[in-house]
PDB file of C-alpha atoms in Angstrom:
ATOM      1  CA  MET A  21     -18.417 -40.153  47.181  1.00  0.00           C
ATOM      2  CA  VAL A  22     -18.234 -41.603  43.476  1.00  0.00           C
ATOM      3  CA  GLY A  23     -20.322 -45.132  42.693  1.00  0.00           C
ATOM      4  CA  ASP A  24     -18.401 -46.807  40.190  1.00  0.00           C
ATOM      5  CA  PRO A  25     -15.322 -49.239  41.806  1.00  0.00           C
ATOM      6  CA  THR A  26     -13.024 -48.226  38.941  1.00  0.00           C
ATOM      7  CA  TRP A  27     -12.944 -44.533  39.461  1.00  0.00           C
ATOM      8  CA  VAL A  28      -9.645 -42.964  40.021  1.00  0.00           C
ATOM      9  CA  GLY A  29      -9.006 -38.932  40.930  1.00  0.00           C
ATOM     10  CA  ASP A  30      -7.520 -36.670  43.024  1.00  0.00           C
ATOM     11  CA  ASN A  31      -8.525 -37.371  46.481  1.00  0.00           C
ATOM     12  CA  GLN A  32      -9.430 -33.772  46.734  1.00  0.00           C
ATOM     13  CA  LEU A  33     -11.927 -32.277  44.770  1.00  0.00           C
ATOM     14  CA  ASP A  34     -12.184 -28.594  45.140  1.00  0.00           C
ATOM     15  CA  GLY A  35     -11.497 -28.692  48.868  1.00  0.00           C
ATOM     16  CA  PHE A  36     -13.408 -31.774  49.262  1.00  0.00           C
ATOM     17  CA  TYR A  37     -12.298 -35.186  50.085  1.00  0.00           C
ATOM     18  CA  THR A  38     -12.887 -37.713  47.567  1.00  0.00           C
ATOM     19  CA  THR A  39     -13.622 -41.484  48.245  1.00  0.00           C
ATOM     20  CA  LYS A  40     -15.374 -43.851  46.376  1.00  0.00           C
ATOM     21  CA  VAL A  41     -17.135 -47.000  47.147  1.00  0.00           C
ATOM     22  CA  THR A  42     -14.793 -50.227  46.703  1.00  0.00           C
ATOM     23  CA  GLU A  43     -17.479 -52.344  45.497  1.00  0.00           C
ATOM     24  CA  ARG A  44     -21.338 -52.090  44.344  1.00  0.00           C
ATOM     25  CA  SER A  45     -23.108 -53.670  47.680  1.00  0.00           C
ATOM     26  CA  ALA A  46     -25.459 -52.001  50.086  1.00  0.00           C
ATOM     27  CA  LYS A  47     -22.771 -53.969  52.881  1.00  0.00           C
ATOM     28  CA  VAL A  48     -19.977 -52.761  51.513  1.00  0.00           C
ATOM     29  CA  LEU A  49     -21.480 -49.107  50.822  1.00  0.00           C
ATOM     30  CA  PHE A  50     -22.906 -48.351  54.316  1.00  0.00           C
ATOM     31  CA  ALA A  51     -19.664 -50.022  55.630  1.00  0.00           C
ATOM     32  CA  GLN A  52     -17.886 -46.880  53.504  1.00  0.00           C
ATOM     33  CA  LEU A  53     -20.784 -44.392  55.080  1.00  0.00           C
ATOM     34  CA  VAL A  54     -20.495 -46.052  58.804  1.00  0.00           C
ATOM     35  CA  GLN A  55     -16.475 -45.544  58.574  1.00  0.00           C
ATOM     36  CA  VAL A  56     -17.079 -41.807  58.020  1.00  0.00           C
ATOM     37  CA  ARG A  57     -18.783 -41.373  61.507  1.00  0.00           C
ATOM     38  CA  CYS A  58     -18.884 -37.519  60.780  1.00  0.00           C
ATOM     39  CA  VAL A  59     -21.632 -38.406  57.766  1.00  0.00           C
ATOM     40  CA  LYS A  60     -25.149 -37.288  59.320  1.00  0.00           C
ATOM     41  CA  THR A  61     -26.297 -36.053  55.707  1.00  0.00           C
ATOM     42  CA  VAL A  62     -25.934 -37.656  52.425  1.00  0.00           C
ATOM     43  CA  LEU A  63     -26.508 -35.577  49.746  1.00  0.00           C
ATOM     44  CA  LEU A  64     -27.462 -38.162  46.440  1.00  0.00           C
ATOM     45  CA  HIS A  65     -26.754 -36.894  42.706  1.00  0.00           C
ATOM     46  CA  TYR A  66     -29.297 -39.969  41.906  1.00  0.00           C
ATOM     47  CA  VAL A  67     -28.943 -41.116  37.775  1.00  0.00           C
ATOM     48  CA  GLY A  68     -29.231 -44.554  38.165  1.00  0.00           C
ATOM     49  CA  TYR A  69     -27.389 -45.578  34.896  1.00  0.00           C
ATOM     50  CA  GLY A  70     -24.457 -43.833  36.379  1.00  0.00           C
ATOM     51  CA  TYR A  71     -24.247 -46.801  39.888  1.00  0.00           C
ATOM     52  CA  ALA A  72     -25.093 -49.400  38.098  1.00  0.00           C
ATOM     53  CA  LYS A  73     -25.033 -50.588  33.853  1.00  0.00           C
ATOM     54  CA  ARG A  74     -28.536 -51.409  33.069  1.00  0.00           C
ATOM     55  CA  GLY A  75     -29.797 -48.294  35.596  1.00  0.00           C
ATOM     56  CA  CYS A  76     -31.131 -50.213  38.288  1.00  0.00           C
ATOM     57  CA  PRO A  77     -29.157 -49.358  41.815  1.00  0.00           C
ATOM     58  CA  LYS A  78     -30.851 -51.782  43.978  1.00  0.00           C
ATOM     59  CA  TRP A  79     -27.599 -51.785  45.648  1.00  0.00           C
ATOM     60  CA  LEU A  80     -27.747 -48.229  46.153  1.00  0.00           C
ATOM     61  CA  VAL A  81     -30.932 -48.059  47.475  1.00  0.00           C
ATOM     62  CA  ASP A  82     -30.729 -51.167  49.909  1.00  0.00           C
ATOM     63  CA  GLY A  83     -27.284 -49.830  51.187  1.00  0.00           C
ATOM     64  CA  LEU A  84     -28.935 -45.650  52.164  1.00  0.00           C
ATOM     65  CA  LEU A  85     -32.008 -48.040  53.433  1.00  0.00           C
ATOM     66  CA  HIS A  86     -29.776 -49.478  56.621  1.00  0.00           C
ATOM     67  CA  TRP A  87     -27.633 -46.720  56.472  1.00  0.00           C
ATOM     68  CA  LYS A  88     -30.990 -44.724  57.315  1.00  0.00           C
ATOM     69  CA  ALA A  89     -31.940 -47.582  59.797  1.00  0.00           C
ATOM     70  CA  SER A  90     -29.340 -47.546  61.705  1.00  0.00           C
ATOM     71  CA  TYR A  91     -28.823 -43.789  62.194  1.00  0.00           C
ATOM     72  CA  PRO A  92     -32.406 -42.516  63.271  1.00  0.00           C
ATOM     73  CA  LYS A  93     -31.154 -38.718  62.877  1.00  0.00           C
ATOM     74  CA  ALA A  94     -29.161 -39.596  58.888  1.00  0.00           C
ATOM     75  CA  CYS A  95     -30.641 -37.477  56.632  1.00  0.00           C
ATOM     76  CA  LEU A  96     -30.392 -38.277  53.050  1.00  0.00           C
ATOM     77  CA  ILE A  97     -31.016 -35.495  50.147  1.00  0.00           C
ATOM     78  CA  THR A  98     -31.636 -36.833  46.437  1.00  0.00           C
ATOM     79  CA  MET A  99     -31.609 -35.139  43.610  1.00  0.00           C
ATOM     80  CA  PHE A 100     -33.258 -36.831  40.634  1.00  0.00           C
ATOM     81  CA  HIS A 101     -31.943 -36.005  37.313  1.00  0.00           C
ATOM     82  CA  GLU A 102     -33.219 -38.577  35.751  1.00  0.00           C
ATOM     83  CA  VAL A 103     -36.457 -41.287  37.318  1.00  0.00           C
ATOM     84  CA  ALA A 104     -36.240 -44.211  34.888  1.00  0.00           C
ATOM     85  CA  ALA A 105     -35.600 -44.561  30.714  1.00  0.00           C
ATOM     86  CA  SER A 106     -37.640 -45.920  28.240  1.00  0.00           C
ATOM     87  CA  GLY A 107     -37.299 -47.387  24.764  1.00  0.00           C
ATOM     88  CA  LEU A 108     -37.832 -50.156  22.131  1.00  0.00           C
ATOM     89  CA  PRO A 109     -39.772 -53.499  22.967  1.00  0.00           C
ATOM     90  CA  TRP A 110     -35.791 -54.966  21.819  1.00  0.00           C
ATOM     91  CA  THR A 111     -33.897 -52.768  24.642  1.00  0.00           C
ATOM     92  CA  SER A 112     -33.153 -53.421  27.864  1.00  0.00           C
ATOM     93  CA  ALA A 113     -34.132 -49.573  28.721  1.00  0.00           C
ATOM     94  CA  PHE A 114     -37.906 -51.055  28.193  1.00  0.00           C
ATOM     95  CA  TRP A 115     -37.768 -54.452  29.936  1.00  0.00           C
ATOM     96  CA  LEU A 116     -36.418 -52.762  33.027  1.00  0.00           C
ATOM     97  CA  SER A 117     -38.318 -49.696  32.788  1.00  0.00           C
ATOM     98  CA  GLY A 118     -40.592 -50.959  35.770  1.00  0.00           C
ATOM     99  CA  SER A 119     -37.448 -51.898  38.420  1.00  0.00           C
ATOM    100  CA  GLN A 120     -36.648 -48.036  37.473  1.00  0.00           C
ATOM    101  CA  HIS A 121     -39.261 -46.208  38.524  1.00  0.00           C
ATOM    102  CA  GLN A 122     -39.464 -48.752  41.616  1.00  0.00           C
ATOM    103  CA  LEU A 123     -36.235 -47.853  42.889  1.00  0.00           C
ATOM    104  CA  ALA A 124     -37.391 -44.524  42.535  1.00  0.00           C
ATOM    105  CA  LYS A 125     -39.843 -44.849  44.199  1.00  0.00           C
ATOM    106  CA  ARG A 126     -38.116 -46.145  46.786  1.00  0.00           C
ATOM    107  CA  LEU A 127     -36.028 -43.596  47.450  1.00  0.00           C
ATOM    108  CA  VAL A 128     -38.251 -40.379  47.401  1.00  0.00           C
ATOM    109  CA  LEU A 129     -39.987 -42.462  49.953  1.00  0.00           C
ATOM    110  CA  LEU A 130     -36.822 -43.126  51.847  1.00  0.00           C
ATOM    111  CA  SER A 131     -35.379 -39.491  51.104  1.00  0.00           C
ATOM    112  CA  ASP A 132     -35.925 -35.903  53.605  1.00  0.00           C
ATOM    113  CA  ARG A 133     -35.888 -33.811  50.989  1.00  0.00           C
ATOM    114  CA  ILE A 134     -35.595 -34.438  47.338  1.00  0.00           C
ATOM    115  CA  LEU A 135     -35.714 -31.659  44.471  1.00  0.00           C
ATOM    116  CA  THR A 136     -35.062 -32.465  40.874  1.00  0.00           C
ATOM    117  CA  SER A 137     -33.528 -30.566  36.636  1.00  0.00           C
ATOM    118  CA  LYS A 138     -36.609 -31.584  35.270  1.00  0.00           C
ATOM    119  CA  HIS A 139     -40.323 -30.016  35.256  1.00  0.00           C
ATOM    120  CA  SER A 140     -42.565 -33.116  34.146  1.00  0.00           C
ATOM    121  CA  TYR A 141     -40.023 -35.664  37.152  1.00  0.00           C
ATOM    122  CA  ALA A 142     -41.197 -32.779  40.002  1.00  0.00           C
ATOM    123  CA  GLU A 143     -44.846 -34.370  38.459  1.00  0.00           C
ATOM    124  CA  LEU A 144     -43.921 -37.777  38.439  1.00  0.00           C
ATOM    125  CA  LEU A 145     -42.404 -37.996  41.764  1.00  0.00           C
ATOM    126  CA  GLN A 146     -44.679 -36.097  43.302  1.00  0.00           C
ATOM    127  CA  ASN A 147     -46.853 -39.195  42.220  1.00  0.00           C
ATOM    128  CA  TYR A 148     -44.808 -41.185  44.363  1.00  0.00           C
ATOM    129  CA  ALA A 149     -45.816 -40.118  47.417  1.00  0.00           C
ATOM    130  CA  PRO A 150     -48.246 -37.207  47.587  1.00  0.00           C
ATOM    131  CA  GLU A 151     -48.233 -37.258  50.717  1.00  0.00           C
ATOM    132  CA  ARG A 152     -44.401 -36.938  51.646  1.00  0.00           C
ATOM    133  CA  PHE A 153     -43.389 -33.649  49.788  1.00  0.00           C
ATOM    134  CA  ALA A 154     -46.277 -30.973  49.488  1.00  0.00           C
ATOM    135  CA  THR A 155     -43.851 -29.674  46.150  1.00  0.00           C
ATOM    136  CA  ILE A 156     -40.751 -30.314  45.018  1.00  0.00           C
ATOM    137  CA  PRO A 157     -38.035 -27.805  43.602  1.00  0.00           C
ATOM    138  CA  THR A 158     -36.647 -27.818  40.065  1.00  0.00           C
ATOM    139  CA  LEU A 159     -33.538 -26.775  39.552  1.00  0.00           C
ATOM    140  CA  PRO A 160     -32.296 -26.981  36.261  1.00  0.00           C
ATOM    141  CA  VAL A 161     -28.402 -28.394  35.606  1.00  0.00           C
ATOM    142  CA  PHE A 162     -25.011 -25.572  35.468  1.00  0.00           C
ATOM    143  CA  SER A 163     -23.171 -25.155  33.342  1.00  0.00           C
ATOM    144  CA  THR A 164     -19.330 -27.261  34.046  1.00  0.00           C
ATOM    145  CA  VAL A 165     -17.409 -25.262  31.855  1.00  0.00           C
ATOM    146  CA  GLY A 166     -17.589 -21.768  33.736  1.00  0.00           C
ATOM    147  CA  GLU A 167     -19.593 -19.098  34.018  1.00  0.00           C
ATOM    148  CA  LEU A 168     -19.041 -14.937  32.708  1.00  0.00           C
ATOM    149  CA  GLN A 169     -19.915 -12.092  35.266  1.00  0.00           C
ATOM    150  CA  ASN A 170     -19.435  -9.420  32.221  1.00  0.00           C
ATOM    151  CA  PRO A 171     -19.460 -11.842  28.700  1.00  0.00           C
ATOM    152  CA  SER A 172     -19.430  -9.673  25.379  1.00  0.00           C
ATOM    153  CA  SER A 173     -21.583  -8.868  22.639  1.00  0.00           C
ATOM    154  CA  LEU A 174     -21.709 -11.087  19.971  1.00  0.00           C
ATOM    155  CA  SER A 175     -20.694  -7.792  17.073  1.00  0.00           C
ATOM    156  CA  GLU A 176     -17.433  -8.091  20.007  1.00  0.00           C
ATOM    157  CA  ARG A 177     -16.825 -11.644  19.265  1.00  0.00           C
ATOM    158  CA  ALA A 178     -15.245 -13.888  16.093  1.00  0.00           C
ATOM    159  CA  CYS A 179     -17.477 -15.625  13.777  1.00  0.00           C
ATOM    160  CA  ARG A 180     -17.041 -19.060  14.664  1.00  0.00           C
ATOM    161  CA  LEU A 181     -19.338 -21.730  16.538  1.00  0.00           C
ATOM    162  CA  VAL A 182     -18.766 -24.426  18.487  1.00  0.00           C
ATOM    163  CA  VAL A 183     -20.056 -28.521  18.445  1.00  0.00           C
ATOM    164  CA  PHE A 184     -19.287 -29.354  22.086  1.00  0.00           C
ATOM    165  CA  GLY A 185     -20.010 -32.638  24.182  1.00  0.00           C
ATOM    166  CA  GLY A 186     -19.406 -36.220  24.180  1.00  0.00           C
ATOM    167  CA  CYS A 187     -18.699 -38.409  21.701  1.00  0.00           C
ATOM    168  CA  SER A 188     -22.270 -39.418  21.615  1.00  0.00           C
ATOM    169  CA  LYS A 189     -24.014 -35.916  21.008  1.00  0.00           C
ATOM    170  CA  ARG A 190     -21.465 -34.705  18.477  1.00  0.00           C
ATOM    171  CA  THR A 191     -21.662 -37.485  16.132  1.00  0.00           C
ATOM    172  CA  LYS A 192     -24.758 -36.977  16.249  1.00  0.00           C
ATOM    173  CA  VAL A 193     -25.190 -33.591  14.393  1.00  0.00           C
ATOM    174  CA  TYR A 194     -22.220 -34.895  12.264  1.00  0.00           C
ATOM    175  CA  GLU A 195     -24.386 -37.515  10.934  1.00  0.00           C
ATOM    176  CA  ASP A 196     -27.917 -36.160  11.145  1.00  0.00           C
ATOM    177  CA  SER A 197     -28.387 -32.472  10.633  1.00  0.00           C
ATOM    178  CA  LEU A 198     -25.174 -31.635   8.209  1.00  0.00           C
ATOM    179  CA  GLU A 199     -28.125 -29.329   6.418  1.00  0.00           C
ATOM    180  CA  GLN A 200     -29.075 -28.017   9.585  1.00  0.00           C
ATOM    181  CA  LEU A 201     -25.670 -27.079  10.714  1.00  0.00           C
ATOM    182  CA  ARG A 202     -25.104 -25.369   6.448  1.00  0.00           C
ATOM    183  CA  GLN A 203     -27.845 -22.983   6.613  1.00  0.00           C
ATOM    184  CA  ILE A 204     -27.367 -21.595  10.151  1.00  0.00           C
ATOM    185  CA  CYS A 205     -23.502 -20.932   8.745  1.00  0.00           C
ATOM    186  CA  GLN A 206     -24.079 -19.431   5.952  1.00  0.00           C
ATOM    187  CA  TYR A 207     -26.863 -17.233   7.879  1.00  0.00           C
ATOM    188  CA  LEU A 208     -24.938 -16.719  10.825  1.00  0.00           C
ATOM    189  CA  ASP A 209     -21.631 -15.439   8.469  1.00  0.00           C
ATOM    190  CA  VAL A 210     -19.966 -18.442  10.532  1.00  0.00           C
ATOM    191  CA  GLN A 211     -16.102 -18.663   9.713  1.00  0.00           C
ATOM    192  CA  LYS A 212     -14.826 -20.931  11.499  1.00  0.00           C
ATOM    193  CA  ILE A 213     -16.065 -24.583  13.742  1.00  0.00           C
ATOM    194  CA  LEU A 214     -15.074 -25.489  16.884  1.00  0.00           C
ATOM    195  CA  ASP A 215     -15.728 -28.991  17.275  1.00  0.00           C
ATOM    196  CA  ILE A 216     -15.330 -29.477  21.316  1.00  0.00           C
ATOM    197  CA  GLY A 217     -14.688 -33.372  22.941  1.00  0.00           C
ATOM    198  CA  PRO A 218     -13.371 -37.045  22.883  1.00  0.00           C
ATOM    199  CA  PRO A 219     -11.549 -37.420  19.462  1.00  0.00           C
ATOM    200  CA  LEU A 220     -14.527 -39.145  17.282  1.00  0.00           C
ATOM    201  CA  SER A 221     -14.643 -41.801  15.004  1.00  0.00           C
ATOM    202  CA  SER A 222     -15.258 -39.765  11.884  1.00  0.00           C
ATOM    203  CA  LEU A 223     -15.246 -35.840  11.645  1.00  0.00           C
ATOM    204  CA  PRO A 224     -15.464 -33.617   8.443  1.00  0.00           C
ATOM    205  CA  ALA A 225     -13.467 -31.478   7.155  1.00  0.00           C
ATOM    206  CA  ASN A 226     -15.533 -29.200   6.802  1.00  0.00           C
ATOM    207  CA  ILE A 227     -19.207 -28.046   6.577  1.00  0.00           C
ATOM    208  CA  GLY A 228     -19.835 -26.125   3.400  1.00  0.00           C
ATOM    209  CA  THR A 229     -16.976 -23.507   2.808  1.00  0.00           C
ATOM    210  CA  VAL A 230     -16.450 -23.816   6.616  1.00  0.00           C
ATOM    211  CA  PRO A 231     -13.569 -25.212   8.157  1.00  0.00           C
ATOM    212  CA  ILE A 232     -13.985 -27.666  11.480  1.00  0.00           C
ATOM    213  CA  THR A 233     -11.710 -27.748  13.404  1.00  0.00           C
ATOM    214  CA  ALA A 234     -10.626 -31.117  15.616  1.00  0.00           C
ATOM    215  CA  MET A 235     -10.385 -29.520  19.456  1.00  0.00           C
ATOM    216  CA  GLY A 236     -10.199 -32.365  21.200  1.00  0.00           C
ATOM    217  CA  CYS A 237     -10.929 -33.319  25.266  1.00  0.00           C
ATOM    218  CA  LEU A 238      -9.870 -29.302  27.314  1.00  0.00           C
ATOM    219  CA  SER A 239      -9.563 -28.443  30.322  1.00  0.00           C
ATOM    220  CA  SER A 240     -13.003 -26.000  31.775  1.00  0.00           C
ATOM    221  CA  GLU A 241     -10.584 -22.688  31.812  1.00  0.00           C
ATOM    222  CA  LYS A 242      -9.955 -23.827  28.212  1.00  0.00           C
ATOM    223  CA  ILE A 243     -13.682 -24.311  26.716  1.00  0.00           C
ATOM    224  CA  SER A 244     -14.536 -21.310  28.834  1.00  0.00           C
ATOM    225  CA  VAL A 245     -12.085 -19.179  27.044  1.00  0.00           C
ATOM    226  CA  ILE A 246     -13.169 -20.342  23.504  1.00  0.00           C
ATOM    227  CA  LEU A 247     -17.135 -19.549  24.318  1.00  0.00           C
ATOM    228  CA  SER A 248     -16.705 -16.339  25.674  1.00  0.00           C
ATOM    229  CA  GLY A 249     -15.127 -15.384  21.637  1.00  0.00           C
ATOM    230  CA  SER A 250     -17.443 -17.250  19.839  1.00  0.00           C
ATOM    231  CA  ILE A 251     -21.515 -16.476  18.609  1.00  0.00           C
ATOM    232  CA  ALA A 252     -23.163 -19.809  18.341  1.00  0.00           C
ATOM    233  CA  GLY A 253     -23.485 -22.936  19.901  1.00  0.00           C
ATOM    234  CA  PHE A 254     -25.420 -25.900  18.338  1.00  0.00           C
ATOM    235  CA  PHE A 255     -26.646 -29.082  19.298  1.00  0.00           C
ATOM    236  CA  ASN A 256     -28.919 -32.025  18.694  1.00  0.00           C
ATOM    237  CA  TYR A 257     -31.160 -33.663  21.305  1.00  0.00           C
ATOM    238  CA  SER A 258     -35.135 -33.092  22.612  1.00  0.00           C
ATOM    239  CA  PRO A 259     -35.381 -29.352  23.398  1.00  0.00           C
ATOM    240  CA  THR A 260     -37.593 -30.991  25.837  1.00  0.00           C
ATOM    241  CA  PHE A 261     -34.728 -32.095  28.165  1.00  0.00           C
ATOM    242  CA  LEU A 262     -32.500 -28.643  27.787  1.00  0.00           C
ATOM    243  CA  GLY A 263     -33.079 -28.116  31.350  1.00  0.00           C
ATOM    244  CA  LYS A 264     -30.792 -30.850  32.272  1.00  0.00           C
ATOM    245  CA  SER A 265     -28.040 -30.496  28.757  1.00  0.00           C
ATOM    246  CA  THR A 266     -25.119 -29.485  30.705  1.00  0.00           C
ATOM    247  CA  ILE A 267     -23.623 -28.408  26.940  1.00  0.00           C
ATOM    248  CA  PHE A 268     -27.182 -26.096  26.930  1.00  0.00           C
ATOM    249  CA  ALA A 269     -25.993 -24.660  29.984  1.00  0.00           C
ATOM    250  CA  ALA A 270     -23.033 -24.437  29.218  1.00  0.00           C
ATOM    251  CA  TYR A 271     -23.897 -22.020  25.759  1.00  0.00           C
ATOM    252  CA  CYS A 272     -26.377 -19.656  27.866  1.00  0.00           C
ATOM    253  CA  ALA A 273     -23.392 -19.128  31.231  1.00  0.00           C
ATOM    254  CA  HIS A 274     -21.067 -17.865  27.801  1.00  0.00           C
ATOM    255  CA  ARG A 275     -23.851 -15.732  26.587  1.00  0.00           C
ATOM    256  CA  VAL A 276     -23.506 -17.421  22.641  1.00  0.00           C
ATOM    257  CA  ILE A 277     -26.884 -18.422  20.820  1.00  0.00           C
ATOM    258  CA  PRO A 278     -28.108 -21.473  21.632  1.00  0.00           C
ATOM    259  CA  ILE A 279     -29.085 -23.373  18.237  1.00  0.00           C
ATOM    260  CA  SER A 280     -31.492 -26.340  17.971  1.00  0.00           C
ATOM    261  CA  ALA A 281     -30.814 -28.796  14.981  1.00  0.00           C
ATOM    262  CA  THR A 282     -34.212 -30.136  16.381  1.00  0.00           C
ATOM    263  CA  MET A 283     -38.082 -28.978  17.384  1.00  0.00           C
ATOM    264  CA  SER A 284     -40.527 -30.592  20.012  1.00  0.00           C
ATOM    265  CA  ASP A 285     -44.038 -29.439  20.551  1.00  0.00           C
ATOM    266  CA  LEU A 286     -43.149 -30.160  24.499  1.00  0.00           C
ATOM    267  CA  TYR A 287     -41.409 -26.842  26.169  1.00  0.00           C
ATOM    268  CA  GLU A 288     -40.095 -27.296  30.011  1.00  0.00           C
ATOM    269  CA  GLU A 289     -38.233 -25.035  32.275  1.00  0.00           C
ATOM    270  CA  GLY A 290     -39.107 -21.679  30.964  1.00  0.00           C
ATOM    271  CA  LEU A 291     -37.744 -22.516  27.755  1.00  0.00           C
ATOM    272  CA  GLN A 292     -39.113 -21.421  23.743  1.00  0.00           C
ATOM    273  CA  PRO A 293     -37.726 -21.394  20.648  1.00  0.00           C
ATOM    274  CA  GLY A 294     -36.882 -17.839  19.055  1.00  0.00           C
ATOM    275  CA  LYS A 295     -36.754 -16.531  22.714  1.00  0.00           C
ATOM    276  CA  HIS A 296     -34.096 -18.261  24.252  1.00  0.00           C
ATOM    277  CA  TYR A 297     -32.487 -20.229  21.289  1.00  0.00           C
ATOM    278  CA  ALA A 298     -32.636 -20.794  18.344  1.00  0.00           C
ATOM    279  CA  LEU A 299     -33.934 -23.354  15.839  1.00  0.00           C
ATOM    280  CA  SER A 300     -31.461 -23.444  12.538  1.00  0.00           C
ATOM    281  CA  ALA A 301     -34.672 -24.446  10.864  1.00  0.00           C
ATOM    282  CA  GLN A 302     -36.244 -21.436  11.038  1.00  0.00           C
ATOM    283  CA  TYR A 303     -33.029 -19.275   9.896  1.00  0.00           C
ATOM    284  CA  ASN A 304     -32.479 -19.161   5.568  1.00  0.00           C
ATOM    285  CA  THR A 305     -29.619 -18.166   3.556  1.00  0.00           C
ATOM    286  CA  GLU A 306     -31.225 -14.199   4.312  1.00  0.00           C
ATOM    287  CA  LYS A 307     -29.154 -11.669   5.803  1.00  0.00           C
ATOM    288  CA  LYS A 308     -28.974 -12.157   9.233  1.00  0.00           C
ATOM    289  CA  ASP A 309     -30.595 -10.110  11.694  1.00  0.00           C
ATOM    290  CA  LEU A 310     -28.010  -9.451  14.931  1.00  0.00           C
ATOM    291  CA  ALA A 311     -30.274  -7.608  16.875  1.00  0.00           C
ATOM    292  CA  LEU A 312     -32.379 -11.197  17.211  1.00  0.00           C
ATOM    293  CA  MET A 313     -29.777 -12.723  17.146  1.00  0.00           C
ATOM    294  CA  GLN A 314     -28.670 -10.996  20.196  1.00  0.00           C
ATOM    295  CA  SER A 315     -31.374 -10.853  21.934  1.00  0.00           C
ATOM    296  CA  ILE A 316     -31.684 -14.763  22.066  1.00  0.00           C
ATOM    297  CA  ALA A 317     -28.375 -14.387  23.287  1.00  0.00           C
ATOM    298  CA  ASP A 318     -29.213 -12.639  26.426  1.00  0.00           C
ATOM    299  CA  ASN A 319     -32.629 -14.551  26.903  1.00  0.00           C
ATOM    300  CA  ALA A 320     -30.585 -17.572  27.291  1.00  0.00           C
ATOM    301  CA  TYR A 321     -28.379 -15.575  29.471  1.00  0.00           C
ATOM    302  CA  SER A 322     -30.828 -14.086  31.836  1.00  0.00           C
ATOM    303  CA  TRP A 323     -32.772 -17.766  32.021  1.00  0.00           C
ATOM    304  CA  TYR A 324     -29.189 -19.779  33.162  1.00  0.00           C
ATOM    305  CA  GLN A 325     -28.935 -16.793  35.866  1.00  0.00           C
ATOM    306  CA  VAL A 326     -31.879 -18.233  38.196  1.00  0.00           C
ATOM    307  CA  HIS A 327     -30.469 -21.573  38.285  1.00  0.00           C
ATOM    308  CA  ASN A 328     -26.474 -20.867  38.263  1.00  0.00           C
ATOM    309  CA  LEU A 329     -24.010 -21.484  40.212  1.00  0.00           C
ATOM    310  CA  ARG A 330     -23.929 -19.474  43.108  1.00  0.00           C
ATOM    311  CA  ALA A 331     -27.622 -19.532  43.420  1.00  0.00           C
ATOM    312  CA  GLN A 332     -27.160 -23.925  43.044  1.00  0.00           C
ATOM    313  CA  ALA A 333     -25.408 -23.273  46.174  1.00  0.00           C
ATOM    314  CA  GLN A 334     -28.067 -21.747  47.802  1.00  0.00           C
ATOM    315  CA  ALA A 335     -30.250 -23.210  47.201  1.00  0.00           C
ATOM    316  CA  TYR A 336     -28.613 -26.781  48.371  1.00  0.00           C
ATOM    317  CA  ASN A 337     -27.777 -24.507  51.195  1.00  0.00           C
ATOM    318  CA  ALA A 338     -31.528 -24.020  52.068  1.00  0.00           C
ATOM    319  CA  LEU A 339     -32.302 -27.014  52.269  1.00  0.00           C
ATOM    320  CA  LEU A 340     -29.312 -28.560  54.419  1.00  0.00           C
ATOM    321  CA  TYR A 341     -30.517 -26.222  56.575  1.00  0.00           C
ATOM    322  CA  SER A 342     -33.944 -26.375  56.390  1.00  0.00           C
ATOM    323  CA  LEU A 343     -32.834 -30.654  58.067  1.00  0.00           C
ATOM    324  CA  ASN A 344     -31.051 -28.698  60.731  1.00  0.00           C
ATOM    325  CA  ALA A 345     -28.176 -31.106  58.764  1.00  0.00           C
ATOM    326  CA  ILE A 346     -25.565 -27.587  58.904  1.00  0.00           C
TER     327      ILE A 346
END
């Protein structure tokens, strides 16, 4: 079930029937859940902004509360991909942060099982209801563009680098990280940069002497093929959030070198700079160390295997069985 009334898509996805809420209201959500009488368990992937423009989906929480109150045997499993936003005083994220936290707390109290994609979120959620959950599993996200079982080594791949993601993430790369990108391209002897994602309003023709090719939006299968034949993937956002990044997950799953334009004093999910991803600032124009780069790609790939798609399915399966929902 998709929580966006304007969503347009196929009525089946990966073998599952799909539907959408016809209106974002607690009454409508409850009615649609009741209409499908076989629904005894709901697995909710929660991101406040995914269900409401300002990140406060009261309709969602109220609707689920009504559903659980009406059906005592109903079970709710909530995966918290986010808890609440924060921002500067002139933004709505700042003023609505309290409401977002309150809704998250209500969901914790309403849920029979919870998990999250980030360790610091688990600590926060635990504080909401310490008596309800002894431990909260942390499960970093998986790649949304496939995984490789036997990826080739870097020496067997083309000397190309990928910049992948949505418009905002890629725009930040080209607006704020051109020098870092130039340095890492020179260090790795990159011959081509492939930009993958929705068209940008402005895209450089090249970085130094390295041409950029705009690939546009591609199927997950085509993106997987490109990544499997590339040596590196570049990104610019805080390493603190790598565990919830599908971009980083895609790089790891394809055994490319994940390269960060930024660094942070906070590290989570067992990730270490220089071991699981490269910091562009650490590599100047000196001759590349291919063994070190291969080691980073290997470590990232190994880290990913602990929570790959198969591992995620097993984790959710265990949660469902624990509730006698299967």
